Tab-separated table of C-alpha atoms in Angstrom:
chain	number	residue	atom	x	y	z
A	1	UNK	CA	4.843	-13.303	-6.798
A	2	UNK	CA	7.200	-13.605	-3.655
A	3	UNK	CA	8.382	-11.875	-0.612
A	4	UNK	CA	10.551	-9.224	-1.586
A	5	UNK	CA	14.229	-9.473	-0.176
A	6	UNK	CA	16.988	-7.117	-0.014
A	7	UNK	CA	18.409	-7.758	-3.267
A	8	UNK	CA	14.939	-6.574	-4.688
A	9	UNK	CA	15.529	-3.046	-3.080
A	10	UNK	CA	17.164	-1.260	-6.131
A	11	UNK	CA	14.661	-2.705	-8.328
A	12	UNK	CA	11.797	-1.608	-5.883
A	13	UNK	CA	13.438	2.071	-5.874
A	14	UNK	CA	13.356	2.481	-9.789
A	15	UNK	CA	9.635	1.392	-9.993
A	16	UNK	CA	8.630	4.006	-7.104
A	17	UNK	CA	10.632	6.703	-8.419
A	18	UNK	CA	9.028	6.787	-11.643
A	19	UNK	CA	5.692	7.426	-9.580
A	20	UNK	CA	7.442	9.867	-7.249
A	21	UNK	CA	9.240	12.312	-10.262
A	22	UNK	CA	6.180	11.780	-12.588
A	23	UNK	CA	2.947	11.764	-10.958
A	24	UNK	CA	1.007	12.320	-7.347
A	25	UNK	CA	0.209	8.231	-6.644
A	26	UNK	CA	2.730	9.297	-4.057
A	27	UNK	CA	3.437	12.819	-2.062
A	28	UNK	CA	7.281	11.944	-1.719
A	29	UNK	CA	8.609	14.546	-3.761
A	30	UNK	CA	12.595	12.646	-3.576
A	31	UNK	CA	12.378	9.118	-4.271
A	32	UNK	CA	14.103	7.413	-1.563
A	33	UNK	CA	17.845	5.595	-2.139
A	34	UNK	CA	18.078	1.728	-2.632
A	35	UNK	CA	19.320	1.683	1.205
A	36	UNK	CA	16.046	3.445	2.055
A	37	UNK	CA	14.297	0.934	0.172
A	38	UNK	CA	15.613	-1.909	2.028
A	39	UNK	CA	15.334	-0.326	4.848
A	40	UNK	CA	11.242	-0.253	4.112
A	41	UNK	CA	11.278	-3.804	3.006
A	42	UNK	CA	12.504	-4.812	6.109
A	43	UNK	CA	10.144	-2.679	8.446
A	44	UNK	CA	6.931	-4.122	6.119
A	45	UNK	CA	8.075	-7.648	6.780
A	46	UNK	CA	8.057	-7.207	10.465
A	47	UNK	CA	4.172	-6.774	10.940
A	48	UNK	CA	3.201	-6.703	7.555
A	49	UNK	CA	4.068	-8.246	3.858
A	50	UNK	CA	5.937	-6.639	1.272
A	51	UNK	CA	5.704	-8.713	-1.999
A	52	UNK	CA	7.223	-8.421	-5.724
A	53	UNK	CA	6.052	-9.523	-8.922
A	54	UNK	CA	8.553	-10.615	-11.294
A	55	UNK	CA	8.289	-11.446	-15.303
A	56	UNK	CA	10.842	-13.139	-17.078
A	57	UNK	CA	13.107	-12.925	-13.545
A	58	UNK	CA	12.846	-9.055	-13.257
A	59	UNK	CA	10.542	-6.996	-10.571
A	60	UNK	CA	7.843	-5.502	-12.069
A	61	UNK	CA	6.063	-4.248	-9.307
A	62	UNK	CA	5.827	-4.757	-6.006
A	63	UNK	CA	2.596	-4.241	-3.245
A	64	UNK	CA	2.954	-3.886	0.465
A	65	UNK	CA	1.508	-3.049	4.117
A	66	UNK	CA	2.392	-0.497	6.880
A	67	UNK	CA	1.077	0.755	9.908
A	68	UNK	CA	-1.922	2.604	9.771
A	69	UNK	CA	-1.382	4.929	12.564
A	70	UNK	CA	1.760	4.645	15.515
A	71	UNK	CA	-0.866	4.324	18.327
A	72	UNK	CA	-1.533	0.601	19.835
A	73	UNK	CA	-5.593	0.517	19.537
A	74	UNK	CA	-4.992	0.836	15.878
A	75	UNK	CA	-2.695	-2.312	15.463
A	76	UNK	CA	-5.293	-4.656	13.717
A	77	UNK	CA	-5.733	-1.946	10.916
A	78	UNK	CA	-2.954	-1.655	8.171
A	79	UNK	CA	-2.351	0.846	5.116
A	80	UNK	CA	-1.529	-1.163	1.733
A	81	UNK	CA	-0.174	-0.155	-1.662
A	82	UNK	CA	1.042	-1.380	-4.959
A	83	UNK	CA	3.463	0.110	-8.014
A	84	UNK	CA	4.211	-1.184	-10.909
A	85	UNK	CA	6.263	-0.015	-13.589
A	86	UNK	CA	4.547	1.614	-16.545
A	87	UNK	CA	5.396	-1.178	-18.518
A	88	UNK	CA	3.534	-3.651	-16.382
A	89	UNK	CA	0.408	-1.992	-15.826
A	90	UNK	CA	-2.881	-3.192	-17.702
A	91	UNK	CA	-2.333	-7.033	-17.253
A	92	UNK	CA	-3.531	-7.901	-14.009
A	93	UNK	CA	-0.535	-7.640	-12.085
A	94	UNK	CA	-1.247	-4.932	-9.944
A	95	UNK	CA	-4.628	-7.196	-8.989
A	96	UNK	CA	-2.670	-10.574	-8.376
A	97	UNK	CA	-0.421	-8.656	-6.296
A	98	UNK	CA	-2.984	-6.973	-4.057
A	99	UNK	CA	-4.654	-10.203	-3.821
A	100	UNK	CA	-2.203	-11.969	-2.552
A	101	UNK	CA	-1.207	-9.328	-0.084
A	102	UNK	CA	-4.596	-8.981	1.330
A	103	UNK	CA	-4.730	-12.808	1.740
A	104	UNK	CA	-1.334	-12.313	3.997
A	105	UNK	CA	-2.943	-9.655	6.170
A	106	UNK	CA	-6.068	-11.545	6.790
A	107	UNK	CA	-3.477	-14.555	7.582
A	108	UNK	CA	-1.523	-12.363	9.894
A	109	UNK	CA	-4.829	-11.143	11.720
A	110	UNK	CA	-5.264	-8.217	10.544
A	111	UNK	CA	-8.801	-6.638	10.448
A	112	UNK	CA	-8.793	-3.929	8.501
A	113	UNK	CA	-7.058	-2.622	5.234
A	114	UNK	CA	-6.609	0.982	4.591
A	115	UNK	CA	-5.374	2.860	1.102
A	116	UNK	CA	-4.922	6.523	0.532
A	117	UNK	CA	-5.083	7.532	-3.179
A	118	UNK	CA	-4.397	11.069	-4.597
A	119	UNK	CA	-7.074	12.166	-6.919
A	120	UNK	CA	-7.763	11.748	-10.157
A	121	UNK	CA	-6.747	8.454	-10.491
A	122	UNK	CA	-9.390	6.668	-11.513
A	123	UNK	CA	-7.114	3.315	-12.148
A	124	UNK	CA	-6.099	2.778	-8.404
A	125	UNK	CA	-10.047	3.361	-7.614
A	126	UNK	CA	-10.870	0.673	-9.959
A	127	UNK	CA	-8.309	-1.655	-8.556
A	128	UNK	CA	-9.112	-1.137	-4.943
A	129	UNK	CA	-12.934	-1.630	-6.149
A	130	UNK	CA	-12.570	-4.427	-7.647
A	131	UNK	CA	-10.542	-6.301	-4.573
A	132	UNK	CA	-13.453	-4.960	-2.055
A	133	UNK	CA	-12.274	-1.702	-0.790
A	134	UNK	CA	-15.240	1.135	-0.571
A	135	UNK	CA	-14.601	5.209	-0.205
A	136	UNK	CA	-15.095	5.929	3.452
A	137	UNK	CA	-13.607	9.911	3.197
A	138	UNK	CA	-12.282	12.602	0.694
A	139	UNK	CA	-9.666	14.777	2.175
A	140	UNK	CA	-9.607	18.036	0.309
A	141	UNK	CA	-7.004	19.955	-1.222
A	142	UNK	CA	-4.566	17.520	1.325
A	143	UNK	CA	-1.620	17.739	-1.265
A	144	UNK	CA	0.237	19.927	-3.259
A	145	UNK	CA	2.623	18.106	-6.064
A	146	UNK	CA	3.108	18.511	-9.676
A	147	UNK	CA	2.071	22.592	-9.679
A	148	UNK	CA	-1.743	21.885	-8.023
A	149	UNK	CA	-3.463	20.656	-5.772
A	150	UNK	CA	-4.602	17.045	-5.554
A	151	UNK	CA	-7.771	15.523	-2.874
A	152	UNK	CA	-6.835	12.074	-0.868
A	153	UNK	CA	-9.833	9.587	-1.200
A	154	UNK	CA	-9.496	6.964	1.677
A	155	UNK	CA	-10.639	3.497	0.943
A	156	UNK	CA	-11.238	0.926	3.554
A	157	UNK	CA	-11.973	-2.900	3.249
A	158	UNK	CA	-12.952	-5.373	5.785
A	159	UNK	CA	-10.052	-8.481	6.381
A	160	UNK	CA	-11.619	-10.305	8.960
A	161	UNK	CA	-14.039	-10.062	11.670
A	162	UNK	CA	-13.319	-9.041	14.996
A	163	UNK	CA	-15.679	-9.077	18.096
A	164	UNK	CA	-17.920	-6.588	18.357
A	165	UNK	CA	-17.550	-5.793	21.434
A	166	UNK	CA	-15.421	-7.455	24.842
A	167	UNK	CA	-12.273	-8.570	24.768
A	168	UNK	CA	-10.143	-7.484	21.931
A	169	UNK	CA	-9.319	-9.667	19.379
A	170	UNK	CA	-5.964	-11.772	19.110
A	171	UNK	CA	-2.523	-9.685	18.478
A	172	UNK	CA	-1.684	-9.511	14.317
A	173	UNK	CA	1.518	-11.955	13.837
């Protein structure tokens, strides 16, 4: 696992579009260019983390962290994701990825994670599960893709603790 770099953007771009042409872990309906890709890397690694995981010198996924919402008071809050290609899933990559992204974000001083996943998908539930995240809403009928409709379960998990009250906590790095 490693920060992911520019020259990881065409390798990034295959992996997504897989999930954008052949299922609804994503409502992008055109999977973006390698040059959007890097363009994403490089807006992740600003405030956030975008990391790869590589096998025998190849990407084979790749996990990362956005904003959760444009508006300041929500700058301590992030919304994270992971891909991996279909060959890579089952072995723990996917959890070794997110791990090491969530340590990043608590690093970086970030409270609060944040992960949107299109229903059924009982996999990506497991996985966020298992790393600490917990339902907080169900978004009905939020998506159409793939000839239905599809509900958006949001998950939330804690990163670190904040005050409670008074002044706000340091700025994320």
């Amino acid at each position: 696992m490693r920060d992911a770099t520019p020259e990881d953007a065409a390798a990034c771009a295959e992996i997504y579009a897989e999930h954008v042409l052949g299922g609804w872990a994503t409502f992008e309906v055109d999977p973006p260019g390698v040059a959007e890709t890097a363009r994403r890397i490089a807006v992740a690694q600003q405030r956030h983390a975008w990391l790869v995981a590589e096998e025998g010198g190849r990407v084979v996924g790749f996990a990362y962290a956005s904003a959760f919402r444009p508006r300041p008071a929500y700058r301590w809050t992030c919304e994270t994701t992971v891909y991996l290609a279909s060959a890579a899933t089952g072995r723990g990559t996917g959890r070794r990825l997110y791990g090491e992204l969530l340590r990043r974000l608590t690093d970086r001083g970030l409270l609060t994670a944040m992960a949107a996943v299109a229903q059924p998908n009982p996999a990506s539930e497991a996985l966020h599960a298992s790393l600490g995240y917990r339902r907080v809403a169900l978004l009905p009928r939020a998506g159409w893709k793939l000839d239905g409709w599809h509900d958006v379960a949001w998950l939330s998990r804690t990163l670190g603790e904040g005050p409670q009250d008074g002044p706000a906590p340091p700025e994320p790095r």
